[in-house]
PDB file of C-alpha atoms and ligand atoms in Angstrom:
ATOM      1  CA  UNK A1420       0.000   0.000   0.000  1.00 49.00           C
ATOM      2  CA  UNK A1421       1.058   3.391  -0.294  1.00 52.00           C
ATOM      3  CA  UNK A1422       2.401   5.352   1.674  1.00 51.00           C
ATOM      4  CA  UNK A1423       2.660   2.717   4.065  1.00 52.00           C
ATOM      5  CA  UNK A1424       6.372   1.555   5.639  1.00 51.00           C
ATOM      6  CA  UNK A1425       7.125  -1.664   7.785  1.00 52.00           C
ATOM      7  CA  UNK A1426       8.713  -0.616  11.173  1.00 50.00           C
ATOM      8  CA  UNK A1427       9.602  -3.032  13.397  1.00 55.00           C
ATOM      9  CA  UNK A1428       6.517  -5.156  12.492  1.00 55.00           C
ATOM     10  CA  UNK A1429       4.209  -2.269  12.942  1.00 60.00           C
ATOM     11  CA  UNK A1430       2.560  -0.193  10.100  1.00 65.00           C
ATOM     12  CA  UNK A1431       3.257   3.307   9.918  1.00 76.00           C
ATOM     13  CA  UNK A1432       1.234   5.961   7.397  1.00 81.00           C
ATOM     14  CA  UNK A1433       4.578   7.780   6.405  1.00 83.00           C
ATOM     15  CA  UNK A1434       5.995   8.342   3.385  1.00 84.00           C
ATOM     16  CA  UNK A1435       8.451   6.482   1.332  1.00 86.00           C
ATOM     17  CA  UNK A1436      10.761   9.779   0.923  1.00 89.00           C
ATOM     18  CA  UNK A1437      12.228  12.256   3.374  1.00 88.00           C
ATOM     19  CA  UNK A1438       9.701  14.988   4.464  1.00 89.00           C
ATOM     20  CA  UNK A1439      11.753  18.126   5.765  1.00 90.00           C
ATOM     21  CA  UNK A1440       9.026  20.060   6.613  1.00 91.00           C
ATOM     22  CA  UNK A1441       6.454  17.559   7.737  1.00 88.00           C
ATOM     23  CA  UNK A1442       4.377  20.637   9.443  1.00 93.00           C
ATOM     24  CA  UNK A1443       4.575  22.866   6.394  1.00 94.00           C
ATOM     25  CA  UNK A1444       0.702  23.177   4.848  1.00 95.00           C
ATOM     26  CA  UNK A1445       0.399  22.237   1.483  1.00 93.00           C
ATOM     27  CA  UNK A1446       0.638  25.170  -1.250  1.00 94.00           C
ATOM     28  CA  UNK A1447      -0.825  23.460  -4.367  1.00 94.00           C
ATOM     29  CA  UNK A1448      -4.715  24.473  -4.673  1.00 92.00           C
ATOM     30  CA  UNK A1449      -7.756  22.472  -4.475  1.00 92.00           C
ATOM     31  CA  UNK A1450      -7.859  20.895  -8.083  1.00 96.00           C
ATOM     32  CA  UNK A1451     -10.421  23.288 -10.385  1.00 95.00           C
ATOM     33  CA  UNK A1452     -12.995  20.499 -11.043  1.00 96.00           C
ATOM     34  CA  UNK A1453     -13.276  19.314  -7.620  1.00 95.00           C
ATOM     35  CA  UNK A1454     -16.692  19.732  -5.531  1.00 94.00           C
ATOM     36  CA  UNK A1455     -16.550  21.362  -2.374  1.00 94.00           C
ATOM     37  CA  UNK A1456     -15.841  19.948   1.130  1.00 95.00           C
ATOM     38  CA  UNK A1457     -18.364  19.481   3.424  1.00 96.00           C
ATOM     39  CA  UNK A1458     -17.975  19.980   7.425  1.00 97.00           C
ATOM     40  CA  UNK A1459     -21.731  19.449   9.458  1.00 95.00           C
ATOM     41  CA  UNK A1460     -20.759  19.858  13.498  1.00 93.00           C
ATOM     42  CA  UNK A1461     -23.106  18.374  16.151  1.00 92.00           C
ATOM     43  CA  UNK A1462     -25.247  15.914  13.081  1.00 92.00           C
ATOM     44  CA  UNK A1463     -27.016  14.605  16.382  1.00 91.00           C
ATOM     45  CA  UNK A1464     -27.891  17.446  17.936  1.00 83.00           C
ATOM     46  CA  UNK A1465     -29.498  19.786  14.822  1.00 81.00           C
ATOM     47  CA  UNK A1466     -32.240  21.429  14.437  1.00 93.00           C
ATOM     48  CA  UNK A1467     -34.563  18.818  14.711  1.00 96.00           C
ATOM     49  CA  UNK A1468     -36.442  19.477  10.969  1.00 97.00           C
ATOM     50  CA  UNK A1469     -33.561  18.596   9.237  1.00 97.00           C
ATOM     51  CA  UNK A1470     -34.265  15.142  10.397  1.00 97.00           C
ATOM     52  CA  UNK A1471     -36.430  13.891   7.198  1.00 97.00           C
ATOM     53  CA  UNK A1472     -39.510  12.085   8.541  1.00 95.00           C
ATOM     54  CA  UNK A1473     -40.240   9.557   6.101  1.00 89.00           C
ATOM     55  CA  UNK A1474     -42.690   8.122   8.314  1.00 86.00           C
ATOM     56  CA  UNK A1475     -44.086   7.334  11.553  1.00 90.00           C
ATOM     57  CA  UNK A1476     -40.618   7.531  13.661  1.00 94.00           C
ATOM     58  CA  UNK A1477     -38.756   7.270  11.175  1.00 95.00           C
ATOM     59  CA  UNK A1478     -36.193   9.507   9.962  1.00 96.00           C
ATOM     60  CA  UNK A1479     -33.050  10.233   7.644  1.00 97.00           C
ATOM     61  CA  UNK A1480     -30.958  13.282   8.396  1.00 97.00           C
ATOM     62  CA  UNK A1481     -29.082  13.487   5.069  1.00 98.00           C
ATOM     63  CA  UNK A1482     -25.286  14.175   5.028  1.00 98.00           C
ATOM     64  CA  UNK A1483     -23.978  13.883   1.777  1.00 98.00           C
ATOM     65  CA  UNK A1484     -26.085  13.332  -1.431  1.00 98.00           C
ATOM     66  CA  UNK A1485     -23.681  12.249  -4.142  1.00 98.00           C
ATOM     67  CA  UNK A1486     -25.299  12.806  -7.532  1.00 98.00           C
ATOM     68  CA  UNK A1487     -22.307  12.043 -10.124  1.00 96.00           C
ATOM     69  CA  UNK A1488     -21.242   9.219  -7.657  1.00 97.00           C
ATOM     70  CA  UNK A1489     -24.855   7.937  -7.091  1.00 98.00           C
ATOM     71  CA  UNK A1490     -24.208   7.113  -3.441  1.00 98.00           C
ATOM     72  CA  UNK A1491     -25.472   9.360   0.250  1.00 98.00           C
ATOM     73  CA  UNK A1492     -24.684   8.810   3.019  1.00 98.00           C
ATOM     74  CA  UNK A1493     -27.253   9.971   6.290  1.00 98.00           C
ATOM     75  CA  UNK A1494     -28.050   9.007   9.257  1.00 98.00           C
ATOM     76  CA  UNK A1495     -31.251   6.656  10.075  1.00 97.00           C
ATOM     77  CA  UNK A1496     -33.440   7.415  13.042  1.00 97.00           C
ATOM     78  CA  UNK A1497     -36.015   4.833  14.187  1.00 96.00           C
ATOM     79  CA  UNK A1498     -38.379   5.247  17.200  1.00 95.00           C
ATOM     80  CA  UNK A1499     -40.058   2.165  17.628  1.00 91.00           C
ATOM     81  CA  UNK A1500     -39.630  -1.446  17.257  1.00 90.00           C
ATOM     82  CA  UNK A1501     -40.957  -3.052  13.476  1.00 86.00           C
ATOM     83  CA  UNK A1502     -39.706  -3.451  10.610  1.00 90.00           C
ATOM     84  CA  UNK A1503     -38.237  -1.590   7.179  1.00 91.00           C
ATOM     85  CA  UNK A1504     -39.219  -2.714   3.985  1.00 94.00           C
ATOM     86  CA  UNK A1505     -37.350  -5.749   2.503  1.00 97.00           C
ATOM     87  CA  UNK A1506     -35.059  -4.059  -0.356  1.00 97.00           C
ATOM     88  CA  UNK A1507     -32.221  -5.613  -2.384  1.00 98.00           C
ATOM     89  CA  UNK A1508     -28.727  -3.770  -2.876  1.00 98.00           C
ATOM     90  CA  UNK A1509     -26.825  -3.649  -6.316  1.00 97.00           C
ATOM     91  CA  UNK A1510     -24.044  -1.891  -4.696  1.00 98.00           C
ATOM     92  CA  UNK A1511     -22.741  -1.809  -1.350  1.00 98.00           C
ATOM     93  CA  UNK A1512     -23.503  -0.648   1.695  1.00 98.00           C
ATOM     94  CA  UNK A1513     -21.319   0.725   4.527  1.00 98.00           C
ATOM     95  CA  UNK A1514     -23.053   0.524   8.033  1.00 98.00           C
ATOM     96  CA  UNK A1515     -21.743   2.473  11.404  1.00 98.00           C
ATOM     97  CA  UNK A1516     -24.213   2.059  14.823  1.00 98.00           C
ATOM     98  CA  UNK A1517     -24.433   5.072  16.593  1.00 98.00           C
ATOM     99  CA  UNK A1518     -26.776   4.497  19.587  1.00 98.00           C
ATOM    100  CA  UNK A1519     -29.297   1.145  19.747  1.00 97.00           C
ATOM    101  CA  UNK A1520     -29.132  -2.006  17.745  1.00 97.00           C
ATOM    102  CA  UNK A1521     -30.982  -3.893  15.120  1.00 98.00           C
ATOM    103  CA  UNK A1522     -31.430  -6.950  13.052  1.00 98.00           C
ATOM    104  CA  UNK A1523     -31.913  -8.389   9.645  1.00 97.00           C
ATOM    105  CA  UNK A1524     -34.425 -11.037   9.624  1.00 97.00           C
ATOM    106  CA  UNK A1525     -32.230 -12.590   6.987  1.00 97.00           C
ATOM    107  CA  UNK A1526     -29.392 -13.216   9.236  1.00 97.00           C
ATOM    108  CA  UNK A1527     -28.453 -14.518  12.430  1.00 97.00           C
ATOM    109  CA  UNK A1528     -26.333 -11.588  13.501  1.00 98.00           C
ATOM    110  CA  UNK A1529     -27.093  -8.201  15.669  1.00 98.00           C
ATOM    111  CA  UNK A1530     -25.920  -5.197  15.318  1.00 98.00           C
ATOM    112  CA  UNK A1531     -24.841  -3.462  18.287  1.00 98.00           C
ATOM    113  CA  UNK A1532     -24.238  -0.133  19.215  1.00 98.00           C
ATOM    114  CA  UNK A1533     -20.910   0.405  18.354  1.00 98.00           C
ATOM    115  CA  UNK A1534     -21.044  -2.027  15.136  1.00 97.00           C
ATOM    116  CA  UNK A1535     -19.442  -1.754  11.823  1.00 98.00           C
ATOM    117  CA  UNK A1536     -21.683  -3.485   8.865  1.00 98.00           C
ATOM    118  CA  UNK A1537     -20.840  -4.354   5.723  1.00 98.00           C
ATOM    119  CA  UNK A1538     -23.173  -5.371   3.206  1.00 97.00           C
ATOM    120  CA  UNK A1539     -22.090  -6.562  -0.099  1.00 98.00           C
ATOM    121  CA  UNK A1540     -23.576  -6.068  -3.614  1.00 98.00           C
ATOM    122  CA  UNK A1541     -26.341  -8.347  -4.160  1.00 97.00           C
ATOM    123  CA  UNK A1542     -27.707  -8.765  -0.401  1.00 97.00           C
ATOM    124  CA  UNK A1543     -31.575  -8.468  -0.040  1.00 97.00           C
ATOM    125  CA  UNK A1544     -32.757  -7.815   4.057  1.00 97.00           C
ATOM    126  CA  UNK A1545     -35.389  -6.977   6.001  1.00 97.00           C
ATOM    127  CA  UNK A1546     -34.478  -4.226   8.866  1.00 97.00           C
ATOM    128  CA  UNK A1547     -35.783  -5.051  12.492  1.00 96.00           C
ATOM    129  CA  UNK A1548     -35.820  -2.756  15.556  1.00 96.00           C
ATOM    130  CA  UNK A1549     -36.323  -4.911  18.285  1.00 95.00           C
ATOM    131  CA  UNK A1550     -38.672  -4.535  20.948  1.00 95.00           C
ATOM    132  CA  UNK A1551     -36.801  -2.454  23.961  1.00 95.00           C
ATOM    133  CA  UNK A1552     -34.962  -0.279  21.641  1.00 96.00           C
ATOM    134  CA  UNK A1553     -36.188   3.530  22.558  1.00 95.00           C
ATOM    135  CA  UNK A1554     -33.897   4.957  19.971  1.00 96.00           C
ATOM    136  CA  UNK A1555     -31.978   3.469  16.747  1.00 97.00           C
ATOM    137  CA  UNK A1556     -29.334   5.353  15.106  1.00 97.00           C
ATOM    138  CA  UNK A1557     -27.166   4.214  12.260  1.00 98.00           C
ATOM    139  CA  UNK A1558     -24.683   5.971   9.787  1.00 98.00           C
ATOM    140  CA  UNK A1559     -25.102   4.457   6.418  1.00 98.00           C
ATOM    141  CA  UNK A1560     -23.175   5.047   3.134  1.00 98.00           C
ATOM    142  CA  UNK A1561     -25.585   3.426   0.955  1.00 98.00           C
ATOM    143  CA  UNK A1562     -24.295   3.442  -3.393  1.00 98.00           C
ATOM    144  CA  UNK A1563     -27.183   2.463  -6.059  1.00 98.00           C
ATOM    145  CA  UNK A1564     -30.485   2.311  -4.591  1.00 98.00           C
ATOM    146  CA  UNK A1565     -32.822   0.396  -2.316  1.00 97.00           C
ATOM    147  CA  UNK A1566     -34.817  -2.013  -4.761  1.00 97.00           C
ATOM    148  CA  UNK A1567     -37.528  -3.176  -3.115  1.00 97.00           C
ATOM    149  CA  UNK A1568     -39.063  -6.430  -3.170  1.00 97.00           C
ATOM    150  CA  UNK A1569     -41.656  -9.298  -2.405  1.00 97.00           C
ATOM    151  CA  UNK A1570     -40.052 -12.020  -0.893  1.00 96.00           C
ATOM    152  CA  UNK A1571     -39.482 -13.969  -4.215  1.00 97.00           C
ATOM    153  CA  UNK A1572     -37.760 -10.969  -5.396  1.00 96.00           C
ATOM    154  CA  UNK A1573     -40.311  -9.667  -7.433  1.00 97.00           C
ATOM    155  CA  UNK A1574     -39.892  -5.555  -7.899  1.00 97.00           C
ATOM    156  CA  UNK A1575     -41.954  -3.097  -5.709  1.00 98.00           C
ATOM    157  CA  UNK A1576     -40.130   0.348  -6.441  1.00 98.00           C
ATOM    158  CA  UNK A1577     -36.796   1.786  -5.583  1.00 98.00           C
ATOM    159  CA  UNK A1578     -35.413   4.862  -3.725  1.00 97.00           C
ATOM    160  CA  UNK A1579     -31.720   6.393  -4.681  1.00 98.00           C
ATOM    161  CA  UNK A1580     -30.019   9.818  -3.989  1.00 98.00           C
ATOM    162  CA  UNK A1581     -32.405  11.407  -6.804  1.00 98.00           C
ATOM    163  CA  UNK A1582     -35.828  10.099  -4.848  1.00 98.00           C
ATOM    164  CA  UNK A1583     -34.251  11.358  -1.389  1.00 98.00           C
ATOM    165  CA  UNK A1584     -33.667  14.254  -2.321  1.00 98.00           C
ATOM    166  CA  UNK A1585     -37.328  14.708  -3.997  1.00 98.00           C
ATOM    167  CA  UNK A1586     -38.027  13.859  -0.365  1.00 97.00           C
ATOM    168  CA  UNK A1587     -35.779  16.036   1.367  1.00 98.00           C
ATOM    169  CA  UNK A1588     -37.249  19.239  -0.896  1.00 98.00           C
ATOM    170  CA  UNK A1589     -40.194  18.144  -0.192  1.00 98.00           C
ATOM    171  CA  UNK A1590     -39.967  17.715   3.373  1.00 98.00           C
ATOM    172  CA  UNK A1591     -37.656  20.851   3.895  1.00 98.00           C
ATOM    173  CA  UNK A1592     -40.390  22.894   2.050  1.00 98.00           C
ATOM    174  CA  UNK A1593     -43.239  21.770   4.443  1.00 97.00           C
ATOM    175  CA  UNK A1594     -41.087  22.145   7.967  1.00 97.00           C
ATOM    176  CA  UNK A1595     -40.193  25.855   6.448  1.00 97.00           C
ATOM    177  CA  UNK A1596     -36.792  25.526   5.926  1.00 97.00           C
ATOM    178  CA  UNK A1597     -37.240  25.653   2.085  1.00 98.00           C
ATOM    179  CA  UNK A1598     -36.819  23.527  -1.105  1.00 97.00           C
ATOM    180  CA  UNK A1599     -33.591  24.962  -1.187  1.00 98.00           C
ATOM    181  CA  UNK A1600     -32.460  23.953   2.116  1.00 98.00           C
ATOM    182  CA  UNK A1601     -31.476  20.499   0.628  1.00 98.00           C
ATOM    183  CA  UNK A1602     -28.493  21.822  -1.609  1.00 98.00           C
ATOM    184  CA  UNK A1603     -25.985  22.120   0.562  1.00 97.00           C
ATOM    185  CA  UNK A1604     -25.758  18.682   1.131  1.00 98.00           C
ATOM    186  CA  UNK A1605     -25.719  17.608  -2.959  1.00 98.00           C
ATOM    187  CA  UNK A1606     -22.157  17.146  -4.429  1.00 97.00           C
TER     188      UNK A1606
HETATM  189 FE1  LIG B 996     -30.439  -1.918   3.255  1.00 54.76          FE
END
């Protein structure tokens, strides 16, 4: 890997040639046709309409909605115990719990608070919040779409990063914080 040096059978991120001024900023600019950073302090602790209600205790607070990459990541909010639609992934899907657990009905496993998930292209689930669980939260860097399915696989509609953010204008117009309000999360 790059960048990366064996020292005494440790790994060290350094780099392969001398660095006399390893605290020196770097001078070249930010290339022309990149898209702009994106810093959001405090995600948890927002004003609370920026959490997207997409139903009954459920919520997405988008983060970043990548249109030329076709990914976003956000974080999911659930409120009760049930259950979130069965949906198939094409691409993958990155998975980080924040505060609560859940389950897939399709596997065995639980993820804890604290939990990193990986789902690969091609897994179908079915989200569960168990009973006991006041609060779920979950950061989730999701590419593709959510295809969702009857249990033989048979299509029932799909959400990407273009149908969130139809939802997130749409949402953002209705709390009053504007159709607009969305935008600054697109790259
Ligand atoms: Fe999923």
């Amino acid at each position: 890997m790059r960048g990366l040096v064996k020292n005494q059978g440790r790994h060290k991120m350094l780099p392969k040639l001398p660095d006399r001024n390893p605290l020196e900023p770097a001078r070249i600019p930010l290339p022309r046709e990149a898209v702009k950073e994106m810093v959001i302090p405090n995600v948890l602790d927002d004003d609370e309409r920026i959490w997207v209600e997409h139903r009954d205790q459920v919520w997405t607070r988008p983060l970043c909605l990548n249109v030329s990459n076709g990914y976003w990541t956000e974080l999911l909010r659930v409120r009760k115990s049930g259950v979130l639609h069965r949906h198939r992934h094409p691409n993958p899907v990155h998975g980080l719990v924040l505060k609560g657990r859940w389950h897939y009905l399709e596997h065995d496993w639980v993820a804890e608070e604290g939990s990193y998930v990986f789902e690969p292209p091609g897994e179908t689930h079915t989200l569960i919040v168990p009973e006991g669980v006041d609060e779920m939260i979950t950061f989730f860097h999701v590419t593709g779409c959510l295809y969702y399915i009857d249990p033989d696989g048979n299509p029932l509609g799909y959400d990407d990063v273009f149908t969130l953010i139809d939802d997130c204008r749409a949402y953002y117009t209705k709390v009053g914080l504007g159709a607009d309000f969305v935008d600054q999360f697109i790259r």
